Amino acid sequence: MATIKPFKGLRPPKSIIKEVASRPYDVLNSLEARLEAEGNEKSLYRIIKPEIDFETEIDEHHPEVYERAVKNFHKFQERGWLVQDEQENYYVYAQTMNGKTQYGLVVCSHVDDYMTGKIKKHELTRKDKEEDRMLHVSVNDANIEPVFFAYPDNEELNIIIKRVIASPAEYDFTTPDNVGHHFWIINDKKDINNITDLFARIPYLYIADGHHRSAAAALVCAEKAQKNPNHTGSEEYNYFMAVCFSASQLNIIDYNRLVKDLNELTPSEFLKKLEASFVIEEKGSDIIRPIGLHNFSIYLDHKCYSLTAKENTYNDDDPIDVLDVTISSKYILDDILGIKDLRTDKRIDFVGGIRGLNELKQRVDSGEMALAIVLHPVTMEQLMRISDSNNIMPPKTTWFEPKLRSGLVIHKLN
């Protein structure tokens, strides 16, 4: 069962929330963060991407960069740009995109649930990224950014959330990408106790986004526990901040592929090889989206084609084999194009669907890439099925939108 607790959130005053709040550290590079934070000393990028305070040549993992994060974090608190709540609360964080709103509960989850598999994952993590996030959490003694969790739908939690959001929001603003962000404080003791009890009946939580932050939280906890001779497991460092959404509310969009070359094949030769595994239809010069699972769109040589996977290319009873990313990896990227490892091969690039099909078309038409593969997005049911079976999804499978905004609330470990 899921172990959660409320916490004394460290938050910006509502008058400056738009200045402080930022995109997550891992969805933009240092140059983009530098441009977005230009002229804004209150931007959270000063803490989560502190390399922007240095010359562009500096390595973002240089010790001075982590030291600057700490310095800036302290400055934000000293200047009142971040103020800690006096009591332990839960929070509701809602996001509105394209007329649809999803409601998340901001909680602290226990590291033991991650270690024992009650918090389920679907991706592998990289050691270097774990160590980077571990160091960032450790030096700041805080979870500056939350993990993104999903939980099975729960009507009793929905009722509490509906009652909370009936009152005016603490924060209510729209970001340049036209996503609305809304934030409420849950400080009623009865609601807090009920939420804790209801989560205690939920068997598993699922990581939607934030595998490296979850792993880092576990590493920080282990380090602190080792140094504490009186460690009990109830210290604040045993918990890490997460925003938990009802699974049915979440939106996974397509995560598409671009390939630099056709492995010395001509377009006609490549299409001929595809016929062994797919039914192919030419669709004209405009790139289109797949019509459903096991249907793909490819774009090459200024033409779009619809591919429908033949039944012998997948197994409905295998949670990994049935995925469209598996089918495309096996029968297009590996068998025909010779791309064996999606994590390391330099011939492939990945484009989240939020950036649109036009980017795929443009990069192929320009000659930068030879082929675009458009996938139908995986479903939350598929993600949870894979997590429940202790399997790992292929790389670059899920892209959640909207992304959580960072800086609305921070969890201090001390």
mmCIF file of C-alpha atoms in Angstrom, residues 8-391:
data_model
loop_
_atom_site.group_PDB
_atom_site.id
_atom_site.type_symbol
_atom_site.label_atom_id
_atom_site.label_comp_id
_atom_site.label_asym_id
_atom_site.label_seq_id
_atom_site.Cartn_x
_atom_site.Cartn_y
_atom_site.Cartn_z
ATOM 1 C CA LYS A 8 5.503 22.097 4.736
ATOM 2 C CA GLY A 9 5.787 23.314 1.186
ATOM 3 C CA LEU A 10 8.301 26.011 0.265
ATOM 4 C CA ARG A 11 6.457 28.244 -2.224
ATOM 5 C CA PRO A 12 6.600 31.607 -3.991
ATOM 6 C CA PRO A 13 4.217 34.381 -2.938
ATOM 7 C CA LYS A 14 1.330 34.450 -5.400
ATOM 8 C CA SER A 15 2.398 37.885 -6.671
ATOM 9 C CA ILE A 16 5.567 36.450 -8.261
ATOM 10 C CA ILE A 17 4.539 32.882 -9.140
ATOM 11 C CA LYS A 18 4.786 33.498 -12.896
ATOM 12 C CA GLU A 19 8.308 34.881 -12.504
ATOM 13 C CA VAL A 20 9.516 31.922 -10.423
ATOM 14 C CA ALA A 21 7.788 28.981 -12.146
ATOM 15 C CA SER A 22 9.712 27.253 -14.926
ATOM 16 C CA ARG A 23 9.665 24.287 -17.210
ATOM 17 C CA PRO A 24 11.297 21.088 -15.814
ATOM 18 C CA TYR A 25 15.083 20.941 -15.944
ATOM 19 C CA ASP A 26 15.158 18.080 -18.453
ATOM 20 C CA VAL A 27 12.888 19.412 -21.215
ATOM 21 C CA LEU A 28 15.190 22.195 -22.379
ATOM 22 C CA ASN A 29 18.888 22.751 -22.814
ATOM 23 C CA SER A 30 21.109 25.321 -21.137
ATOM 24 C CA LEU A 31 20.850 27.830 -23.997
ATOM 25 C CA GLU A 32 17.045 27.673 -23.977
ATOM 26 C CA ALA A 33 16.994 28.120 -20.176
ATOM 27 C CA ARG A 34 19.396 31.052 -20.493
ATOM 28 C CA LEU A 35 17.067 32.769 -22.969
ATOM 29 C CA GLU A 36 13.905 32.091 -20.946
ATOM 30 C CA ALA A 37 15.482 33.390 -17.719
ATOM 31 C CA GLU A 38 17.062 36.468 -19.322
ATOM 32 C CA GLY A 39 16.347 39.544 -17.215
ATOM 33 C CA ASN A 40 14.540 37.503 -14.544
ATOM 34 C CA GLU A 41 16.585 36.902 -11.400
ATOM 35 C CA LYS A 42 13.608 35.125 -9.773
ATOM 36 C CA SER A 43 13.437 32.340 -12.378
ATOM 37 C CA LEU A 44 13.723 28.836 -10.910
ATOM 38 C CA TYR A 45 16.202 28.093 -13.693
ATOM 39 C CA ARG A 46 18.728 29.878 -11.439
ATOM 40 C CA ILE A 47 18.403 26.835 -9.142
ATOM 41 C CA ILE A 48 17.578 23.905 -11.441
ATOM 42 C CA LYS A 49 19.851 24.981 -14.319
ATOM 43 C CA PRO A 50 22.362 27.208 -12.518
ATOM 44 C CA GLU A 51 24.896 26.942 -15.333
ATOM 45 C CA ILE A 52 23.005 29.874 -16.901
ATOM 46 C CA ASP A 53 24.747 32.153 -14.371
ATOM 47 C CA PHE A 54 28.137 31.304 -15.935
ATOM 48 C CA GLU A 55 29.772 31.710 -19.311
ATOM 49 C CA THR A 56 28.305 29.386 -21.935
ATOM 50 C CA GLU A 57 31.437 27.211 -22.041
ATOM 51 C CA ILE A 58 31.072 25.885 -18.484
ATOM 52 C CA ASP A 59 30.230 22.213 -17.943
ATOM 53 C CA GLU A 60 26.791 22.029 -16.317
ATOM 54 C CA HIS A 61 28.155 19.317 -13.980
ATOM 55 C CA HIS A 62 31.084 21.395 -12.728
ATOM 56 C CA PRO A 63 31.202 21.615 -8.896
ATOM 57 C CA GLU A 64 30.859 25.400 -9.091
ATOM 58 C CA VAL A 65 27.530 24.956 -10.882
ATOM 59 C CA TYR A 66 26.087 22.861 -8.049
ATOM 60 C CA GLU A 67 27.471 25.381 -5.554
ATOM 61 C CA ARG A 68 25.685 28.160 -7.426
ATOM 62 C CA ALA A 69 22.420 26.221 -7.179
ATOM 63 C CA VAL A 70 22.790 26.172 -3.394
ATOM 64 C CA LYS A 71 23.709 29.857 -3.260
ATOM 65 C CA ASN A 72 20.710 30.800 -5.390
ATOM 66 C CA PHE A 73 18.369 28.539 -3.407
ATOM 67 C CA HIS A 74 19.407 30.304 -0.209
ATOM 68 C CA LYS A 75 19.038 33.702 -1.869
ATOM 69 C CA PHE A 76 15.496 32.901 -2.982
ATOM 70 C CA GLN A 77 14.561 32.126 0.631
ATOM 71 C CA GLU A 78 16.403 35.107 2.112
ATOM 72 C CA ARG A 79 14.669 37.495 -0.287
ATOM 73 C CA GLY A 80 11.228 36.038 0.307
ATOM 74 C CA TRP A 81 10.863 34.610 -3.189
ATOM 75 C CA LEU A 82 10.303 31.225 -1.546
ATOM 76 C CA VAL A 83 8.453 31.034 1.781
ATOM 77 C CA GLN A 84 7.789 27.875 3.784
ATOM 78 C CA ASP A 85 4.257 27.035 4.900
ATOM 79 C CA GLU A 86 3.823 26.874 8.662
ATOM 80 C CA GLN A 87 1.982 23.563 8.718
ATOM 81 C CA GLU A 88 2.128 20.322 6.774
ATOM 82 C CA ASN A 89 -0.292 20.341 3.852
ATOM 83 C CA TYR A 90 -1.246 18.449 0.781
ATOM 84 C CA TYR A 91 -1.821 20.458 -2.383
ATOM 85 C CA VAL A 92 -3.873 20.181 -5.570
ATOM 86 C CA TYR A 93 -2.074 21.043 -8.789
ATOM 87 C CA ALA A 94 -4.288 21.183 -11.884
ATOM 88 C CA GLN A 95 -3.324 21.792 -15.500
ATOM 89 C CA THR A 96 -5.562 22.833 -18.378
ATOM 90 C CA MET A 97 -4.550 22.161 -21.990
ATOM 91 C CA ASN A 98 -6.807 22.252 -25.064
ATOM 92 C CA GLY A 99 -9.877 22.651 -22.852
ATOM 93 C CA LYS A 100 -9.136 19.579 -20.702
ATOM 94 C CA THR A 101 -8.091 19.834 -17.034
ATOM 95 C CA GLN A 102 -6.263 17.155 -15.047
ATOM 96 C CA TYR A 103 -6.043 17.307 -11.255
ATOM 97 C CA GLY A 104 -3.048 16.076 -9.277
ATOM 98 C CA LEU A 105 -2.409 15.706 -5.556
ATOM 99 C CA VAL A 106 0.988 16.959 -4.407
ATOM 100 C CA VAL A 107 2.264 14.628 -1.691
ATOM 101 C CA CYS A 108 5.446 13.205 -0.246
ATOM 102 C CA SER A 109 6.011 9.521 -1.077
ATOM 103 C CA HIS A 110 8.167 7.198 0.986
ATOM 104 C CA VAL A 111 11.437 5.969 -0.526
ATOM 105 C CA ASP A 112 10.739 2.449 0.790
ATOM 106 C CA ASP A 113 7.796 2.199 -1.617
ATOM 107 C CA TYR A 114 10.185 2.855 -4.495
ATOM 108 C CA MET A 115 12.712 0.322 -3.194
ATOM 109 C CA THR A 116 10.097 -2.412 -2.646
ATOM 110 C CA GLY A 117 8.283 -1.934 -5.954
ATOM 111 C CA LYS A 118 5.099 -0.329 -4.637
ATOM 112 C CA ILE A 119 6.083 2.603 -6.815
ATOM 113 C CA LYS A 120 6.303 0.959 -10.219
ATOM 114 C CA LYS A 121 8.597 2.041 -13.030
ATOM 115 C CA HIS A 122 8.568 1.383 -16.757
ATOM 116 C CA GLU A 123 11.936 2.834 -17.851
ATOM 117 C CA LEU A 124 15.591 2.099 -17.245
ATOM 118 C CA THR A 125 17.683 4.860 -15.703
ATOM 119 C CA ARG A 126 21.166 6.032 -16.596
ATOM 120 C CA LYS A 127 23.786 6.129 -13.848
ATOM 121 C CA ASP A 128 25.114 9.555 -14.852
ATOM 122 C CA LYS A 129 21.656 11.112 -14.736
ATOM 123 C CA GLU A 130 20.905 9.474 -11.375
ATOM 124 C CA GLU A 131 24.132 10.882 -9.942
ATOM 125 C CA ASP A 132 23.427 14.360 -11.323
ATOM 126 C CA ARG A 133 19.963 14.503 -9.721
ATOM 127 C CA MET A 134 21.268 12.900 -6.512
ATOM 128 C CA LEU A 135 23.930 15.583 -6.187
ATOM 129 C CA HIS A 136 21.436 18.353 -6.920
ATOM 130 C CA VAL A 137 19.025 17.079 -4.257
ATOM 131 C CA SER A 138 21.822 16.419 -1.779
ATOM 132 C CA VAL A 139 23.549 19.822 -1.973
ATOM 133 C CA ASN A 140 20.254 21.713 -1.795
ATOM 134 C CA ASP A 141 18.788 19.361 0.824
ATOM 135 C CA ALA A 142 15.496 19.604 -1.039
ATOM 136 C CA ASN A 143 13.388 18.140 -3.824
ATOM 137 C CA ILE A 144 13.212 21.252 -5.979
ATOM 138 C CA GLU A 145 11.110 19.499 -8.630
ATOM 139 C CA PRO A 146 8.435 16.804 -8.220
ATOM 140 C CA VAL A 147 8.104 13.351 -9.708
ATOM 141 C CA PHE A 148 5.007 12.708 -11.851
ATOM 142 C CA PHE A 149 2.938 9.715 -10.626
ATOM 143 C CA ALA A 150 -0.280 8.045 -11.742
ATOM 144 C CA TYR A 151 -2.635 6.073 -9.526
ATOM 145 C CA PRO A 152 -5.666 3.880 -10.273
ATOM 146 C CA ASP A 153 -8.874 5.911 -10.367
ATOM 147 C CA ASN A 154 -10.365 6.505 -6.922
ATOM 148 C CA GLU A 155 -13.752 8.167 -6.529
ATOM 149 C CA GLU A 156 -13.245 9.056 -2.858
ATOM 150 C CA LEU A 157 -10.125 11.050 -3.738
ATOM 151 C CA ASN A 158 -12.059 12.696 -6.579
ATOM 152 C CA ILE A 159 -14.687 13.876 -4.100
ATOM 153 C CA ILE A 160 -12.070 15.508 -1.864
ATOM 154 C CA ILE A 161 -10.411 17.201 -4.843
ATOM 155 C CA LYS A 162 -13.757 18.529 -6.139
ATOM 156 C CA ARG A 163 -14.495 20.062 -2.737
ATOM 157 C CA VAL A 164 -11.052 21.681 -2.521
ATOM 158 C CA ILE A 165 -11.157 23.213 -6.011
ATOM 159 C CA ALA A 166 -14.561 24.765 -5.330
ATOM 160 C CA SER A 167 -12.669 27.490 -3.431
ATOM 161 C CA PRO A 168 -10.449 30.114 -5.144
ATOM 162 C CA ALA A 169 -7.040 28.862 -6.254
ATOM 163 C CA GLU A 170 -3.859 30.040 -4.547
ATOM 164 C CA TYR A 171 -2.168 30.241 -7.959
ATOM 165 C CA ASP A 172 -3.929 30.578 -11.300
ATOM 166 C CA PHE A 173 -1.888 31.527 -14.355
ATOM 167 C CA THR A 174 -1.269 30.610 -17.974
ATOM 168 C CA THR A 175 2.168 29.935 -19.455
ATOM 169 C CA PRO A 176 3.335 30.918 -22.960
ATOM 170 C CA ASP A 177 2.423 27.456 -24.285
ATOM 171 C CA ASN A 178 -1.250 28.210 -23.423
ATOM 172 C CA VAL A 179 -1.355 25.725 -20.536
ATOM 173 C CA GLY A 180 -3.267 26.854 -17.461
ATOM 174 C CA HIS A 181 -1.776 26.094 -14.049
ATOM 175 C CA HIS A 182 -3.991 26.088 -10.942
ATOM 176 C CA PHE A 183 -2.920 25.356 -7.377
ATOM 177 C CA TRP A 184 -4.812 24.926 -4.093
ATOM 178 C CA ILE A 185 -3.656 24.270 -0.519
ATOM 179 C CA ILE A 186 -5.268 21.395 1.409
ATOM 180 C CA ASN A 187 -4.887 22.376 5.064
ATOM 181 C CA ASP A 188 -8.032 20.836 6.561
ATOM 182 C CA LYS A 189 -6.912 18.149 9.012
ATOM 183 C CA LYS A 190 -9.803 15.845 8.163
ATOM 184 C CA ASP A 191 -9.059 16.013 4.431
ATOM 185 C CA ILE A 192 -5.349 15.460 5.088
ATOM 186 C CA ASN A 193 -6.028 12.358 7.190
ATOM 187 C CA ASN A 194 -8.532 10.999 4.661
ATOM 188 C CA ILE A 195 -6.075 11.424 1.776
ATOM 189 C CA THR A 196 -3.351 9.646 3.726
ATOM 190 C CA ASP A 197 -5.728 6.790 4.571
ATOM 191 C CA LEU A 198 -7.051 6.494 1.007
ATOM 192 C CA PHE A 199 -3.546 6.249 -0.448
ATOM 193 C CA ALA A 200 -2.783 3.557 2.134
ATOM 194 C CA ARG A 201 -5.418 1.442 0.338
ATOM 195 C CA ILE A 202 -3.911 2.002 -3.119
ATOM 196 C CA PRO A 203 -1.650 -0.973 -3.881
ATOM 197 C CA TYR A 204 0.685 0.734 -6.366
ATOM 198 C CA LEU A 205 1.707 4.107 -7.726
ATOM 199 C CA TYR A 206 3.117 4.375 -11.246
ATOM 200 C CA ILE A 207 5.937 6.652 -12.373
ATOM 201 C CA ALA A 208 4.718 8.540 -15.425
ATOM 202 C CA ASP A 209 7.732 10.850 -15.619
ATOM 203 C CA GLY A 210 10.680 11.285 -13.261
ATOM 204 C CA HIS A 211 12.467 7.935 -13.085
ATOM 205 C CA HIS A 212 15.834 9.615 -12.459
ATOM 206 C CA ARG A 213 14.420 11.894 -9.756
ATOM 207 C CA SER A 214 12.887 8.860 -8.023
ATOM 208 C CA ALA A 215 16.171 6.950 -8.162
ATOM 209 C CA ALA A 216 18.033 10.016 -6.900
ATOM 210 C CA ALA A 217 15.665 10.328 -3.936
ATOM 211 C CA ALA A 218 16.455 6.752 -2.945
ATOM 212 C CA LEU A 219 20.200 7.370 -3.230
ATOM 213 C CA VAL A 220 20.013 10.544 -1.119
ATOM 214 C CA CYS A 221 17.970 8.761 1.523
ATOM 215 C CA ALA A 222 20.467 5.886 1.701
ATOM 216 C CA GLU A 223 23.356 8.340 2.053
ATOM 217 C CA LYS A 224 21.653 10.309 4.825
ATOM 218 C CA ALA A 225 20.525 7.173 6.654
ATOM 219 C CA GLN A 226 24.079 5.842 6.679
ATOM 220 C CA LYS A 227 25.328 9.068 8.262
ATOM 221 C CA ASN A 228 22.561 9.141 10.881
ATOM 222 C CA PRO A 229 23.174 6.693 13.761
ATOM 223 C CA ASN A 230 19.640 7.335 15.023
ATOM 224 C CA HIS A 231 17.919 6.751 11.671
ATOM 225 C CA THR A 232 14.309 5.597 12.124
ATOM 226 C CA GLY A 233 12.836 5.755 8.610
ATOM 227 C CA SER A 234 10.460 8.570 9.505
ATOM 228 C CA GLU A 235 12.870 11.464 8.879
ATOM 229 C CA GLU A 236 11.922 13.970 6.185
ATOM 230 C CA TYR A 237 14.710 12.714 3.914
ATOM 231 C CA ASN A 238 12.876 9.386 3.631
ATOM 232 C CA TYR A 239 10.250 11.139 1.530
ATOM 233 C CA PHE A 240 10.283 12.794 -1.871
ATOM 234 C CA MET A 241 7.793 15.094 -3.564
ATOM 235 C CA ALA A 242 5.383 13.799 -6.207
ATOM 236 C CA VAL A 243 2.302 15.007 -8.051
ATOM 237 C CA CYS A 244 -0.156 12.117 -8.301
ATOM 238 C CA PHE A 245 -2.817 12.059 -11.023
ATOM 239 C CA SER A 246 -5.727 9.709 -11.571
ATOM 240 C CA ALA A 247 -4.590 7.492 -14.454
ATOM 241 C CA SER A 248 -7.671 8.046 -16.620
ATOM 242 C CA GLN A 249 -7.005 11.808 -16.733
ATOM 243 C CA LEU A 250 -3.522 11.568 -18.208
ATOM 244 C CA ASN A 251 -2.630 12.244 -21.813
ATOM 245 C CA ILE A 252 0.192 10.336 -23.508
ATOM 246 C CA ILE A 253 1.065 11.622 -26.959
ATOM 247 C CA ASP A 254 3.107 10.124 -29.774
ATOM 248 C CA TYR A 255 6.890 9.923 -29.521
ATOM 249 C CA ASN A 256 8.189 9.712 -33.077
ATOM 250 C CA ARG A 257 11.421 8.694 -34.789
ATOM 251 C CA LEU A 258 13.699 10.279 -37.396
ATOM 252 C CA VAL A 259 16.417 8.286 -39.172
ATOM 253 C CA LYS A 260 19.415 9.800 -40.955
ATOM 254 C CA ASP A 261 19.737 7.240 -43.773
ATOM 255 C CA LEU A 262 18.109 4.150 -45.283
ATOM 256 C CA ASN A 263 21.088 1.855 -44.677
ATOM 257 C CA GLU A 264 22.274 2.151 -48.314
ATOM 258 C CA LEU A 265 18.802 1.296 -49.678
ATOM 259 C CA THR A 266 16.886 3.362 -52.196
ATOM 260 C CA PRO A 267 13.364 4.457 -51.162
ATOM 261 C CA SER A 268 11.821 1.828 -53.452
ATOM 262 C CA GLU A 269 14.091 -0.907 -52.072
ATOM 263 C CA PHE A 270 13.242 0.129 -48.519
ATOM 264 C CA LEU A 271 9.496 0.036 -49.225
ATOM 265 C CA LYS A 272 9.850 -3.389 -50.846
ATOM 266 C CA LYS A 273 11.480 -4.789 -47.712
ATOM 267 C CA LEU A 274 8.663 -3.351 -45.583
ATOM 268 C CA GLU A 275 6.117 -5.488 -47.462
ATOM 269 C CA ALA A 276 7.220 -8.569 -45.533
ATOM 270 C CA SER A 277 5.782 -7.178 -42.283
ATOM 271 C CA PHE A 278 3.347 -4.419 -43.268
ATOM 272 C CA VAL A 279 0.478 -3.636 -45.599
ATOM 273 C CA ILE A 280 1.508 -0.395 -47.323
ATOM 274 C CA GLU A 281 -0.670 2.385 -48.753
ATOM 275 C CA GLU A 282 0.622 5.589 -50.314
ATOM 276 C CA LYS A 283 -1.121 8.642 -48.802
ATOM 277 C CA GLY A 284 0.224 11.612 -50.724
ATOM 278 C CA SER A 285 2.687 14.363 -49.881
ATOM 279 C CA ASP A 286 1.285 15.447 -46.487
ATOM 280 C CA ILE A 287 2.431 13.566 -43.409
ATOM 281 C CA ILE A 288 -0.502 12.055 -41.469
ATOM 282 C CA ARG A 289 -1.084 10.451 -38.084
ATOM 283 C CA PRO A 290 -1.710 6.713 -37.631
ATOM 284 C CA ILE A 291 -5.377 5.755 -37.371
ATOM 285 C CA GLY A 292 -4.892 3.388 -34.418
ATOM 286 C CA LEU A 293 -2.689 0.822 -32.739
ATOM 287 C CA HIS A 294 -0.474 -1.235 -35.077
ATOM 288 C CA ASN A 295 -0.838 1.388 -37.790
ATOM 289 C CA PHE A 296 2.150 3.622 -38.602
ATOM 290 C CA SER A 297 2.863 6.536 -40.873
ATOM 291 C CA ILE A 298 6.223 6.911 -42.546
ATOM 292 C CA TYR A 299 7.499 9.826 -44.583
ATOM 293 C CA LEU A 300 10.357 9.641 -47.063
ATOM 294 C CA ASP A 301 11.244 11.042 -50.467
ATOM 295 C CA HIS A 302 8.465 13.680 -50.137
ATOM 296 C CA LYS A 303 5.756 11.021 -49.786
ATOM 297 C CA CYS A 304 3.729 9.651 -46.858
ATOM 298 C CA TYR A 305 2.769 6.002 -46.488
ATOM 299 C CA SER A 306 0.445 4.190 -44.110
ATOM 300 C CA LEU A 307 1.804 0.929 -42.719
ATOM 301 C CA THR A 308 -0.440 -1.642 -41.049
ATOM 302 C CA ALA A 309 1.418 -4.343 -39.142
ATOM 303 C CA LYS A 310 0.616 -7.897 -40.194
ATOM 304 C CA GLU A 311 -0.745 -10.131 -37.429
ATOM 305 C CA ASN A 312 2.394 -12.259 -37.221
ATOM 306 C CA THR A 313 4.479 -9.228 -36.168
ATOM 307 C CA TYR A 314 3.118 -8.990 -32.614
ATOM 308 C CA ASN A 315 1.699 -11.028 -29.746
ATOM 309 C CA ASP A 316 -1.340 -9.577 -27.977
ATOM 310 C CA ASP A 317 -0.573 -11.632 -24.869
ATOM 311 C CA ASP A 318 2.908 -10.133 -24.425
ATOM 312 C CA PRO A 319 2.811 -6.603 -22.895
ATOM 313 C CA ILE A 320 6.097 -5.618 -24.601
ATOM 314 C CA ASP A 321 5.754 -7.448 -27.911
ATOM 315 C CA VAL A 322 2.352 -5.884 -28.594
ATOM 316 C CA LEU A 323 3.670 -2.314 -28.376
ATOM 317 C CA ASP A 324 3.976 -0.318 -31.592
ATOM 318 C CA VAL A 325 7.423 0.889 -30.510
ATOM 319 C CA THR A 326 8.494 -2.760 -30.354
ATOM 320 C CA ILE A 327 7.022 -3.550 -33.767
ATOM 321 C CA SER A 328 8.669 -0.534 -35.407
ATOM 322 C CA SER A 329 11.993 -1.172 -33.653
ATOM 323 C CA LYS A 330 12.072 -4.835 -34.624
ATOM 324 C CA TYR A 331 10.753 -4.806 -38.190
ATOM 325 C CA ILE A 332 11.870 -1.370 -39.418
ATOM 326 C CA LEU A 333 14.783 -0.036 -37.402
ATOM 327 C CA ASP A 334 16.570 -3.307 -36.631
ATOM 328 C CA ASP A 335 15.765 -5.746 -39.443
ATOM 329 C CA ILE A 336 15.933 -3.249 -42.313
ATOM 330 C CA LEU A 337 17.909 -0.223 -41.162
ATOM 331 C CA GLY A 338 20.408 -1.961 -38.871
ATOM 332 C CA ILE A 339 19.694 0.203 -35.823
ATOM 333 C CA LYS A 340 20.142 -2.161 -32.887
ATOM 334 C CA ASP A 341 20.347 0.137 -29.846
ATOM 335 C CA LEU A 342 17.996 3.125 -29.665
ATOM 336 C CA ARG A 343 19.929 4.547 -26.715
ATOM 337 C CA THR A 344 23.303 4.820 -28.412
ATOM 338 C CA ASP A 345 22.873 4.812 -32.203
ATOM 339 C CA LYS A 346 23.644 8.251 -33.640
ATOM 340 C CA ARG A 347 21.563 7.636 -36.770
ATOM 341 C CA ILE A 348 18.268 8.063 -34.933
ATOM 342 C CA ASP A 349 16.581 11.016 -33.279
ATOM 343 C CA PHE A 350 13.317 11.295 -31.322
ATOM 344 C CA VAL A 351 10.656 13.986 -31.563
ATOM 345 C CA GLY A 352 7.773 14.358 -29.104
ATOM 346 C CA GLY A 353 4.397 14.779 -30.755
ATOM 347 C CA ILE A 354 3.849 18.126 -29.054
ATOM 348 C CA ARG A 355 6.296 19.573 -31.573
ATOM 349 C CA GLY A 356 3.996 18.510 -34.399
ATOM 350 C CA LEU A 357 4.256 16.570 -37.629
ATOM 351 C CA ASN A 358 5.559 19.573 -39.526
ATOM 352 C CA GLU A 359 8.942 19.292 -37.803
ATOM 353 C CA LEU A 360 9.245 15.699 -39.005
ATOM 354 C CA LYS A 361 8.352 16.661 -42.562
ATOM 355 C CA GLN A 362 10.671 19.650 -42.563
ATOM 356 C CA ARG A 363 13.685 17.693 -41.333
ATOM 357 C CA VAL A 364 13.179 14.982 -43.964
ATOM 358 C CA ASP A 365 12.478 17.427 -46.805
ATOM 359 C CA SER A 366 15.598 19.416 -45.883
ATOM 360 C CA GLY A 367 17.771 16.345 -46.360
ATOM 361 C CA GLU A 368 18.887 16.299 -42.712
ATOM 362 C CA MET A 369 16.962 13.057 -42.204
ATOM 363 C CA ALA A 370 15.910 10.363 -44.657
ATOM 364 C CA LEU A 371 12.896 8.893 -42.868
ATOM 365 C CA ALA A 372 10.237 9.838 -40.322
ATOM 366 C CA ILE A 373 8.239 7.179 -38.448
ATOM 367 C CA VAL A 374 5.034 8.353 -36.755
ATOM 368 C CA LEU A 375 3.706 6.122 -33.974
ATOM 369 C CA HIS A 376 0.311 5.864 -32.349
ATOM 370 C CA PRO A 377 0.756 6.792 -28.660
ATOM 371 C CA VAL A 378 0.792 4.068 -26.036
ATOM 372 C CA THR A 379 -2.082 4.039 -23.581
ATOM 373 C CA MET A 380 -2.033 4.321 -19.784
ATOM 374 C CA GLU A 381 -3.456 0.795 -19.707
ATOM 375 C CA GLN A 382 -0.432 -0.455 -21.644
ATOM 376 C CA LEU A 383 1.958 1.447 -19.383
ATOM 377 C CA MET A 384 0.384 0.066 -16.218
ATOM 378 C CA ARG A 385 0.269 -3.454 -17.646
ATOM 379 C CA ILE A 386 3.982 -3.314 -18.405
ATOM 380 C CA SER A 387 4.780 -1.891 -14.966
ATOM 381 C CA ASP A 388 2.647 -4.544 -13.264
ATOM 382 C CA SER A 389 4.502 -7.294 -15.133
ATOM 383 C CA ASN A 390 7.866 -5.790 -14.030
ATOM 384 C CA ASN A 391 8.832 -5.173 -17.641
#
